[in-house]
Short mmCIF file of N, CA, C and O in Angstrom, two decimals:
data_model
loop_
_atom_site.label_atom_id
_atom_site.label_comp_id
_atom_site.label_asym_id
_atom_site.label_seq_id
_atom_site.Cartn_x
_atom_site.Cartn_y
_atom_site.Cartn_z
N UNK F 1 317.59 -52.71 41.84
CA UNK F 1 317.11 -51.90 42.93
C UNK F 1 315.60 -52.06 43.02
O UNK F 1 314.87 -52.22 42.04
N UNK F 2 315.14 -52.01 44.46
CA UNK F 2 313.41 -52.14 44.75
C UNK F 2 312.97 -50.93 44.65
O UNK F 2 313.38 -49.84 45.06
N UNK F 3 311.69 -51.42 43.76
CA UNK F 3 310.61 -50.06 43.61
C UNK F 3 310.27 -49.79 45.17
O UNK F 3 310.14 -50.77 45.91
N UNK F 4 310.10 -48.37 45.72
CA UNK F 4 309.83 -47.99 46.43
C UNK F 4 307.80 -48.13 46.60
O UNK F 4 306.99 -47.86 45.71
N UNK F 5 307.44 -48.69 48.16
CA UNK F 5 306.56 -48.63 47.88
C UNK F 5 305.49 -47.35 47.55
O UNK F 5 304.44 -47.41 46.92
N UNK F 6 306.21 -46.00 48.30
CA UNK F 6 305.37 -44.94 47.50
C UNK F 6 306.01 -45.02 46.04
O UNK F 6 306.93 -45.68 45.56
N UNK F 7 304.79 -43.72 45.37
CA UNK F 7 305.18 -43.38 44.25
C UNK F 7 305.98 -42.11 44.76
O UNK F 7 305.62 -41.56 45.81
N UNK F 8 307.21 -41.56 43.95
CA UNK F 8 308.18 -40.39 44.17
C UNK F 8 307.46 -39.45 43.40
O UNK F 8 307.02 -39.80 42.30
N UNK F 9 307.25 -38.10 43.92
CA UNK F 9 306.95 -36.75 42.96
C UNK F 9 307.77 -36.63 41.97
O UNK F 9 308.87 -37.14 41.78
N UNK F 10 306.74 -35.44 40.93
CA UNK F 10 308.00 -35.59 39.99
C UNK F 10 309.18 -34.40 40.67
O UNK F 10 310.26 -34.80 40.22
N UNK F 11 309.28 -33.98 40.97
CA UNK F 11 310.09 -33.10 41.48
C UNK F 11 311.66 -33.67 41.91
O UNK F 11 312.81 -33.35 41.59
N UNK F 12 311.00 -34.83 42.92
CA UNK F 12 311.73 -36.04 43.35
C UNK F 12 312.64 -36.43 42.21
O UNK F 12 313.85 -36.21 42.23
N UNK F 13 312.08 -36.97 41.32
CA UNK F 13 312.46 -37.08 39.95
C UNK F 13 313.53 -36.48 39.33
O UNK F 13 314.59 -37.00 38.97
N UNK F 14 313.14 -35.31 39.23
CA UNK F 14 313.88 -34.55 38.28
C UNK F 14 314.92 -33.76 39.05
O UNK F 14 315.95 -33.36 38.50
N UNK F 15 314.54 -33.46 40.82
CA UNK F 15 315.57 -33.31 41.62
C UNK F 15 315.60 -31.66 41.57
O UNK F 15 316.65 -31.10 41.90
N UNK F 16 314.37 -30.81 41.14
CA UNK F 16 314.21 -29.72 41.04
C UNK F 16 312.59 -29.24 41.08
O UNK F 16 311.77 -29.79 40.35
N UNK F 17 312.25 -28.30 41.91
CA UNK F 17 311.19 -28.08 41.67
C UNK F 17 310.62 -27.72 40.18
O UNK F 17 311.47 -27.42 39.34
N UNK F 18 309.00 -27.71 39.70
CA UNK F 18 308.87 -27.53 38.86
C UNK F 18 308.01 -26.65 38.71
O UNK F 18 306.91 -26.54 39.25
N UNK F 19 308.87 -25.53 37.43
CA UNK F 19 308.01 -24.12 37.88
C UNK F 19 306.75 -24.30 37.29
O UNK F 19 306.52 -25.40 36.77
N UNK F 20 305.65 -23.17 37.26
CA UNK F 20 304.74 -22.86 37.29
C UNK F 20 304.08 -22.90 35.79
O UNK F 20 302.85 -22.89 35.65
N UNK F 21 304.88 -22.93 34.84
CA UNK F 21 304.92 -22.37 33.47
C UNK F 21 305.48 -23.59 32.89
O UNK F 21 305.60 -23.62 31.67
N UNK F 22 305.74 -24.35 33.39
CA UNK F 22 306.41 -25.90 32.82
C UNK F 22 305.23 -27.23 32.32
O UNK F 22 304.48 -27.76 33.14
N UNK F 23 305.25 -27.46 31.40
CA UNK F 23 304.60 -28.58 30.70
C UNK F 23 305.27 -29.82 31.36
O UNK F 23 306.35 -30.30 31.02
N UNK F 24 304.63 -30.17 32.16
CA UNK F 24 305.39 -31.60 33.26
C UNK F 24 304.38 -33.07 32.15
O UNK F 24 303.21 -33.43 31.97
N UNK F 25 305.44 -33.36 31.82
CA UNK F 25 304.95 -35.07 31.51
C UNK F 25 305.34 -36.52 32.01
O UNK F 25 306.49 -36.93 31.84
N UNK F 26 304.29 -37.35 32.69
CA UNK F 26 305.19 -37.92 33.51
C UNK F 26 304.20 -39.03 33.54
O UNK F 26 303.03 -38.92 33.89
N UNK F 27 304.92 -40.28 33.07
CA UNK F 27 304.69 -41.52 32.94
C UNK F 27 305.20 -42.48 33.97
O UNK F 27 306.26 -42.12 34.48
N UNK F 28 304.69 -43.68 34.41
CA UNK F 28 305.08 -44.96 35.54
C UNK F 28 306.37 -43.97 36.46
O UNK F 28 305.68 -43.39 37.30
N UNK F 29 307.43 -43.65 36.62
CA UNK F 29 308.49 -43.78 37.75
C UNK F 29 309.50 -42.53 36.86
O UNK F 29 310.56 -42.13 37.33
N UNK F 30 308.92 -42.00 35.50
CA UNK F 30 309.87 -41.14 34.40
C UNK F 30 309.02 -39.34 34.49
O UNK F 30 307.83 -39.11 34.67
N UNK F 31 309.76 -38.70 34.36
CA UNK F 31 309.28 -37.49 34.52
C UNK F 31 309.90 -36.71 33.08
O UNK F 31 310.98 -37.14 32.67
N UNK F 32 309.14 -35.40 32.19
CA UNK F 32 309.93 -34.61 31.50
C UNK F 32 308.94 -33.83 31.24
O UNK F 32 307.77 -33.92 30.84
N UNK F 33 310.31 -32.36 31.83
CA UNK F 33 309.52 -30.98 31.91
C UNK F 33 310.08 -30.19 30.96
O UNK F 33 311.27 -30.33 30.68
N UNK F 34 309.40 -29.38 30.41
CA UNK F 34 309.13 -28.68 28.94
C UNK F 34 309.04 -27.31 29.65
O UNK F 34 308.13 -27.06 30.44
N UNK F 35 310.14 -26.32 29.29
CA UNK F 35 310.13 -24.92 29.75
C UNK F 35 309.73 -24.15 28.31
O UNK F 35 310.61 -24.45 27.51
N UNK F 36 308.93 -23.44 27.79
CA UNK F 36 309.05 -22.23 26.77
C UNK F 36 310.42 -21.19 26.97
O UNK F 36 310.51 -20.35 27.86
N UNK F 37 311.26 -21.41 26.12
CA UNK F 37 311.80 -20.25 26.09
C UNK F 37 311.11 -19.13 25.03
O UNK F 37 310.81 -17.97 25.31
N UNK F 38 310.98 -19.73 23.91
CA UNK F 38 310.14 -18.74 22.85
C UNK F 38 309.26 -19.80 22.45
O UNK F 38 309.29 -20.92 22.95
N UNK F 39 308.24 -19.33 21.27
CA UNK F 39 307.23 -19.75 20.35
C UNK F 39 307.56 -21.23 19.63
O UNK F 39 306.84 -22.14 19.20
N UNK F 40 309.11 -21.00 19.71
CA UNK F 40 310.10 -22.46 18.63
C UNK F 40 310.79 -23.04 19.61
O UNK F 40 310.84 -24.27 19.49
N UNK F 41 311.37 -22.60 20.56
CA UNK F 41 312.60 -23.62 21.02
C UNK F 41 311.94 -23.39 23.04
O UNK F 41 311.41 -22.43 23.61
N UNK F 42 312.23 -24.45 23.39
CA UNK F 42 311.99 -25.29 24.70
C UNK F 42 312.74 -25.71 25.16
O UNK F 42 313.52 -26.27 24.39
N UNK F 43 313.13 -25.81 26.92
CA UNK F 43 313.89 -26.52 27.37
C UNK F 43 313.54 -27.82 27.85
O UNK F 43 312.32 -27.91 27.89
N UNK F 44 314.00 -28.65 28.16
CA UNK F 44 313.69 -29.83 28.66
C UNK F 44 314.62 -30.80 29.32
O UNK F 44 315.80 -31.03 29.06
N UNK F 45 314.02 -31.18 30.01
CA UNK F 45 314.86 -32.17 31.42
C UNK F 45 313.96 -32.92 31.40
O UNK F 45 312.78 -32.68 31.18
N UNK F 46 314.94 -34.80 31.85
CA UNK F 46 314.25 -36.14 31.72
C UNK F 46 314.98 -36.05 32.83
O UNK F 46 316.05 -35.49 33.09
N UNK F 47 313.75 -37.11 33.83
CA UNK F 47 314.46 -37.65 34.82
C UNK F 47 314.06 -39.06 35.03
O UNK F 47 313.42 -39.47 34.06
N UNK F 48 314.22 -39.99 36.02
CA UNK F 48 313.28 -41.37 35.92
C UNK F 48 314.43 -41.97 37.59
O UNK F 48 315.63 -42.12 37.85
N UNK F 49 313.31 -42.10 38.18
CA UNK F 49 313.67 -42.84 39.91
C UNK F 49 315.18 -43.51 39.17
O UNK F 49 315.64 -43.41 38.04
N UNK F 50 315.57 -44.09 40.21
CA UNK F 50 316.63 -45.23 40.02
C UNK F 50 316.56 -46.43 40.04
O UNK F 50 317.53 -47.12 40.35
N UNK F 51 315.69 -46.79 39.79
CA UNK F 51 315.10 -48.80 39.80
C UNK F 51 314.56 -48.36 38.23
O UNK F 51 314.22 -49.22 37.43
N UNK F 52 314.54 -46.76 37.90
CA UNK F 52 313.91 -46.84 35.99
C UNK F 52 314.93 -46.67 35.09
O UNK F 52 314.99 -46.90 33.88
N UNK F 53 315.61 -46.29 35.77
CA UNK F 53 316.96 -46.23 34.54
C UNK F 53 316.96 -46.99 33.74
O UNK F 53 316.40 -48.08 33.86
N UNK F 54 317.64 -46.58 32.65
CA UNK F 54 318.18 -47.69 31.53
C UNK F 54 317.20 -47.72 30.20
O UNK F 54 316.70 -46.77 29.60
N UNK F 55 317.09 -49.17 29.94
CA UNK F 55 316.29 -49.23 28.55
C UNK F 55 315.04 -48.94 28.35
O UNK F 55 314.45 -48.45 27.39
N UNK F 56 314.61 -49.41 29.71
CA UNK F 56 312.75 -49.12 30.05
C UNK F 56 312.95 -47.78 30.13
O UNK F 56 312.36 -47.28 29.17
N UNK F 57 313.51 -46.91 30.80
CA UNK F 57 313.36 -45.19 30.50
C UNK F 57 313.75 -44.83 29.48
O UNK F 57 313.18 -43.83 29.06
N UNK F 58 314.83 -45.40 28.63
CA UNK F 58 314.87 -44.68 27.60
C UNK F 58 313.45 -44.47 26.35
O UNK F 58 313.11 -43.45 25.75
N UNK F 59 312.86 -45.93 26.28
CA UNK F 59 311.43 -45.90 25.98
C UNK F 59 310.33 -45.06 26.49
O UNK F 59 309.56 -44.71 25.59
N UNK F 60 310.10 -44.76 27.36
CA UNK F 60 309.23 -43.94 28.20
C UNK F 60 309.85 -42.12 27.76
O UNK F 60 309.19 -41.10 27.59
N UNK F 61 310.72 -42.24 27.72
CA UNK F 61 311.02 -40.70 27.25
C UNK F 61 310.99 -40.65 25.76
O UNK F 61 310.59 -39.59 25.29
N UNK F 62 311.29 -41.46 25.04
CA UNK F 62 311.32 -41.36 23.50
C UNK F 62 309.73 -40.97 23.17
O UNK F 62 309.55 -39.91 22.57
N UNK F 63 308.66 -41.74 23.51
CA UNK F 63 307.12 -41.82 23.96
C UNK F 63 307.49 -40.36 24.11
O UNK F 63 307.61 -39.76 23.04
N UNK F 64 307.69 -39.67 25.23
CA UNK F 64 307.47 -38.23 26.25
C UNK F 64 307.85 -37.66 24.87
O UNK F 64 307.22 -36.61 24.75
N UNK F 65 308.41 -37.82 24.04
CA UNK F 65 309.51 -36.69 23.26
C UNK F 65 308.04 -36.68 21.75
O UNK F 65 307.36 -35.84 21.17
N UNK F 66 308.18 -37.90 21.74
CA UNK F 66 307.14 -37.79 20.18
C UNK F 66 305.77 -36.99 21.19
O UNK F 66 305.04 -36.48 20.34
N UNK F 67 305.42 -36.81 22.04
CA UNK F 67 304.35 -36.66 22.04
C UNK F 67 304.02 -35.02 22.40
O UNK F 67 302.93 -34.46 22.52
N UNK F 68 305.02 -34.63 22.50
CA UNK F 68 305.07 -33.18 22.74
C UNK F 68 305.61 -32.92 21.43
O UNK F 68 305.16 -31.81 21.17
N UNK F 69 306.31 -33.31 20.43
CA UNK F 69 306.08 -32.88 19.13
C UNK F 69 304.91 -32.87 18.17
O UNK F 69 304.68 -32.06 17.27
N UNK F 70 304.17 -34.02 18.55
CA UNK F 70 303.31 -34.17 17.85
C UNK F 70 302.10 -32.95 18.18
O UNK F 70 301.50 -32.35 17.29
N UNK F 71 301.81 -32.64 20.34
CA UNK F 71 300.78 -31.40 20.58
C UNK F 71 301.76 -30.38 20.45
O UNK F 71 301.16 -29.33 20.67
N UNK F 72 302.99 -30.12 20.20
CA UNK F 72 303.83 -28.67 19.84
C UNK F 72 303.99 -28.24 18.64
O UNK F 72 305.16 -27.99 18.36
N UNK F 73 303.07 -28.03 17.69
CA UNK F 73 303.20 -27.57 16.40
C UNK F 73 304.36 -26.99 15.95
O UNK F 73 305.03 -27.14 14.93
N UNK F 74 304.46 -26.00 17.34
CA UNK F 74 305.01 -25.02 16.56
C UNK F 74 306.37 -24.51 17.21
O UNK F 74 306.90 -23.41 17.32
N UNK F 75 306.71 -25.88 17.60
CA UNK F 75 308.02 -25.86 18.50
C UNK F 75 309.05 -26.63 17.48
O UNK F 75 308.58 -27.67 17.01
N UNK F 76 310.36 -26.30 17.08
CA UNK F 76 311.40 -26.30 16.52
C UNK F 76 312.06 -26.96 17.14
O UNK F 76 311.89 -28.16 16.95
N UNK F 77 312.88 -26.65 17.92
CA UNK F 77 313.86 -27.11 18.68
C UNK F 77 313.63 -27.25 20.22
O UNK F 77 312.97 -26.49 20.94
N UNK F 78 314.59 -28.87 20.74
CA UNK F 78 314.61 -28.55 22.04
C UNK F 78 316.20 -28.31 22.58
O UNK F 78 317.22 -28.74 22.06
N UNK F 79 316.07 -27.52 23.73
CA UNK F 79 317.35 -27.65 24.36
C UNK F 79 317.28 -28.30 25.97
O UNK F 79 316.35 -28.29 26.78
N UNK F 80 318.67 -28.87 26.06
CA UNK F 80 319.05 -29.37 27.28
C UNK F 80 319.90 -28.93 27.88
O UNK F 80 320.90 -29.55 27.52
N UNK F 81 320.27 -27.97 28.85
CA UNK F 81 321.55 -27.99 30.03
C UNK F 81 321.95 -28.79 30.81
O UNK F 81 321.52 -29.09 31.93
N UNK F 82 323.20 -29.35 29.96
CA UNK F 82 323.75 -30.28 31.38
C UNK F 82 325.31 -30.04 31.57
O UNK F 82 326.03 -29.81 30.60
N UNK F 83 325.80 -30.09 32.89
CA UNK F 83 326.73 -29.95 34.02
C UNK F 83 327.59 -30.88 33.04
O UNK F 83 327.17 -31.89 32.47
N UNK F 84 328.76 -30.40 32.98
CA UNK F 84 329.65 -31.28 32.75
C UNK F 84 330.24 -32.49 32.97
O UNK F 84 330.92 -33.27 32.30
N UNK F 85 329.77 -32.43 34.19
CA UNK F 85 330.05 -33.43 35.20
C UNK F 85 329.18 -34.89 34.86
O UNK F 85 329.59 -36.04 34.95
N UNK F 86 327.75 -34.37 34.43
CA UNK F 86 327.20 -35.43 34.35
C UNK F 86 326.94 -35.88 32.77
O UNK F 86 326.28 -35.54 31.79
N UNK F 87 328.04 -37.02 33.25
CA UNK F 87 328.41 -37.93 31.85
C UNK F 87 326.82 -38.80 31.06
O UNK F 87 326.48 -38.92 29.88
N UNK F 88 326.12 -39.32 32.47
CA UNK F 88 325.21 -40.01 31.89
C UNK F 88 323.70 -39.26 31.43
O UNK F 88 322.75 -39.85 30.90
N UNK F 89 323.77 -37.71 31.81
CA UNK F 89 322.75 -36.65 31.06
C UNK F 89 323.07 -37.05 29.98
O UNK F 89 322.27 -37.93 29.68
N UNK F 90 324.14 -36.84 28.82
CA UNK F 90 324.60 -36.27 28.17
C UNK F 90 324.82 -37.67 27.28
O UNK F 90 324.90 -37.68 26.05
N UNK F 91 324.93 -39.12 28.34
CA UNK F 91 324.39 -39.94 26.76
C UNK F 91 323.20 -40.11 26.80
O UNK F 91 322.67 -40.60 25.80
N UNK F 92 322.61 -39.87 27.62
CA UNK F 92 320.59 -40.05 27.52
C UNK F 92 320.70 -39.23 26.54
O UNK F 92 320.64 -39.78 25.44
N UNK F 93 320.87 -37.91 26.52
CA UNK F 93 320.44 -36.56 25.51
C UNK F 93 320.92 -37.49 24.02
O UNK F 93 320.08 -37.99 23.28
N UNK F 94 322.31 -37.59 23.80
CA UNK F 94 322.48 -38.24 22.65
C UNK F 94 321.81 -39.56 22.08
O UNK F 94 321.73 -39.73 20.87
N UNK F 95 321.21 -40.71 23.20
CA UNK F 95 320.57 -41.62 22.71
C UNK F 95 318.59 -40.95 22.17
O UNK F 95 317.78 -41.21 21.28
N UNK F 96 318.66 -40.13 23.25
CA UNK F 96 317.64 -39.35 22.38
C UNK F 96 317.66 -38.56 21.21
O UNK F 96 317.37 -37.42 21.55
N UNK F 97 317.82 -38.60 20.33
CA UNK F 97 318.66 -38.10 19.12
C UNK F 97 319.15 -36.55 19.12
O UNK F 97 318.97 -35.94 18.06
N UNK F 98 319.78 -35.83 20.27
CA UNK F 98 319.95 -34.23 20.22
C UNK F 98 321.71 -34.82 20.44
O UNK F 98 322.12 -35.83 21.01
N UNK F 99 322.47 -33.69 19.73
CA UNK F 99 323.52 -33.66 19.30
C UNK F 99 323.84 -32.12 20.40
O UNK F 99 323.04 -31.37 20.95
N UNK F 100 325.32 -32.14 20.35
CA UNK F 100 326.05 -31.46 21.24
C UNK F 100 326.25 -29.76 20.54
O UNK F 100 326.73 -29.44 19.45
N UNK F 101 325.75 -28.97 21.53
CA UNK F 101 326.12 -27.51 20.30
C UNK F 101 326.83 -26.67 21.22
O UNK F 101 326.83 -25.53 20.75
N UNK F 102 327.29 -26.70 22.07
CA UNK F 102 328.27 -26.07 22.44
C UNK F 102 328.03 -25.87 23.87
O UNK F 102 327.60 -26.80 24.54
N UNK F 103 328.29 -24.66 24.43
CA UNK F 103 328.77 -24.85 25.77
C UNK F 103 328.65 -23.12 26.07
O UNK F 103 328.85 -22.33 25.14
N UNK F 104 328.14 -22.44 27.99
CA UNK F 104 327.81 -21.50 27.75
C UNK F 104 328.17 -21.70 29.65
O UNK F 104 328.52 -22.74 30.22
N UNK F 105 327.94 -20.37 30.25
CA UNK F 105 327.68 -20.26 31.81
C UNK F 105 326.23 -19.10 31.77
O UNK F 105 326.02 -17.91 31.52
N UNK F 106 325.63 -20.09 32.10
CA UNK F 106 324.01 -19.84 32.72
C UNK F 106 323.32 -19.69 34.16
O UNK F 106 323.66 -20.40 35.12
N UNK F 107 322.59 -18.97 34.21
CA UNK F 107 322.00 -18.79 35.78
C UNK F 107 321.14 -20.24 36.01
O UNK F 107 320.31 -20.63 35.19
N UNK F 108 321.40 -20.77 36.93
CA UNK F 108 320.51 -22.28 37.20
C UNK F 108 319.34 -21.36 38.18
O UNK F 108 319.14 -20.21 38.58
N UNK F 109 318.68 -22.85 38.27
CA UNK F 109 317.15 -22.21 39.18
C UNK F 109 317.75 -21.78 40.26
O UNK F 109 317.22 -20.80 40.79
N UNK F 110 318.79 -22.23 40.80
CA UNK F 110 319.06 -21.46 42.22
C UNK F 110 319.74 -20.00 42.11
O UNK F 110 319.90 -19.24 43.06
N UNK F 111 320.05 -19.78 40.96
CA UNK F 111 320.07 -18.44 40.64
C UNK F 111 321.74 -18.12 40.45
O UNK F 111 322.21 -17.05 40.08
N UNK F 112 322.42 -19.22 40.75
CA UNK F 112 324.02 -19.33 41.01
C UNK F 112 323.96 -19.33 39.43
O UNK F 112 322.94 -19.68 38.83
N UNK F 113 325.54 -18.76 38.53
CA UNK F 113 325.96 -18.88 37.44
C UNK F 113 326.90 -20.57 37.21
O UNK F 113 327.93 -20.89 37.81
N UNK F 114 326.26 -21.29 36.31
CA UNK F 114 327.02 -22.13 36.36
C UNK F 114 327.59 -22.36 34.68
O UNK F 114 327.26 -21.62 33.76
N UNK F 115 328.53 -23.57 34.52
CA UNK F 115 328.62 -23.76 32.94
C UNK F 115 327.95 -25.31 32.80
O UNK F 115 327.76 -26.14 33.69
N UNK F 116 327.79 -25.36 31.98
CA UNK F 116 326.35 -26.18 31.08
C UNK F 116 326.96 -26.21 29.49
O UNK F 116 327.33 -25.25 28.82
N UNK F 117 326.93 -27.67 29.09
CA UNK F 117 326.81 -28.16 27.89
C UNK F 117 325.44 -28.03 27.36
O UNK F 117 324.42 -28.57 27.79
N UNK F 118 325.56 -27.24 26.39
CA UNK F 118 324.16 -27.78 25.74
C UNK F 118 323.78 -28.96 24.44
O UNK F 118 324.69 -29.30 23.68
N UNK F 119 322.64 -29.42 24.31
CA UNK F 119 322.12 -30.45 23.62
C UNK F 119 321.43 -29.85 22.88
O UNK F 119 321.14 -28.72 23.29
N UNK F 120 320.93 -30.19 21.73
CA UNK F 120 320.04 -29.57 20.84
C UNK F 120 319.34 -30.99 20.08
O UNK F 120 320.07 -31.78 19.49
N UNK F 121 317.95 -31.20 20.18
CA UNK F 121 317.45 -31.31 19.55
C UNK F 121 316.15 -31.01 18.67
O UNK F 121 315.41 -30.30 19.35
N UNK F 122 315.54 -31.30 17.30
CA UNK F 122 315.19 -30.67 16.34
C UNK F 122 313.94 -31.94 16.02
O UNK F 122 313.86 -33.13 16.30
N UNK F 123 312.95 -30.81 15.17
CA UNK F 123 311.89 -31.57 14.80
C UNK F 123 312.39 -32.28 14.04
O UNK F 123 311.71 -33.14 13.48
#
């Protein structure tokens, strides 16, 4: 697929606005936003255009991931919500080394209750 000649927001990206309180990191065509839930654990969503997919994003987020551990002292864990549906969240999350912890129905940003696998990964 052709790079688009604009550059896409990250929003574009990630396919959600990004709130106000979010640690947005965002490299060449890859986006990942960092929510606080508490002092230790964070949420986080990767996204990356569709001409970035694949091996080159998976690099670019591994990068995104060490580097918010390294300025997050004091962050423990991250978590991920993803839709059941989407098979290929859920091997990104695992090729990023977070493992599967169960499963819950959560309010999404649009405020609708949905169910969500979660991911967990750990310093």
């Amino acid at each position: 697929m052709r790079r688009p000649a604009t550059r896409l927001s990250a929003e574009d990206i990630l396919h959600n606005p990004v709130p106000p309180n979010a640690l947005l990191m965002r490299e060449r065509d890859c986006a990942a936003m960092f929510l606080p839930i508490d002092g230790e654990r964070w949420e986080v969503h990767f996204g990356a255009a569709p001409f970035m997919r694949g091996r080159e994003a998976l690099g670019v987020f591994r990068a995104m991931l060490a580097a918010f551990w390294r300025n997050h002292p004091a962050a423990e864990r991250l978590l991920g919500f993803i839709p059941p549906a989407n098979r290929a969240a859920a091997y990104l999350a695992v090729r990023l080394g977070f493992g599967f912890s169960g499963a819950a129905v959560l309010d999404c940003l649009d405020g609708k209750p949905r169910r969500v696998y979660i991911y967990e990964g750990a310093r």
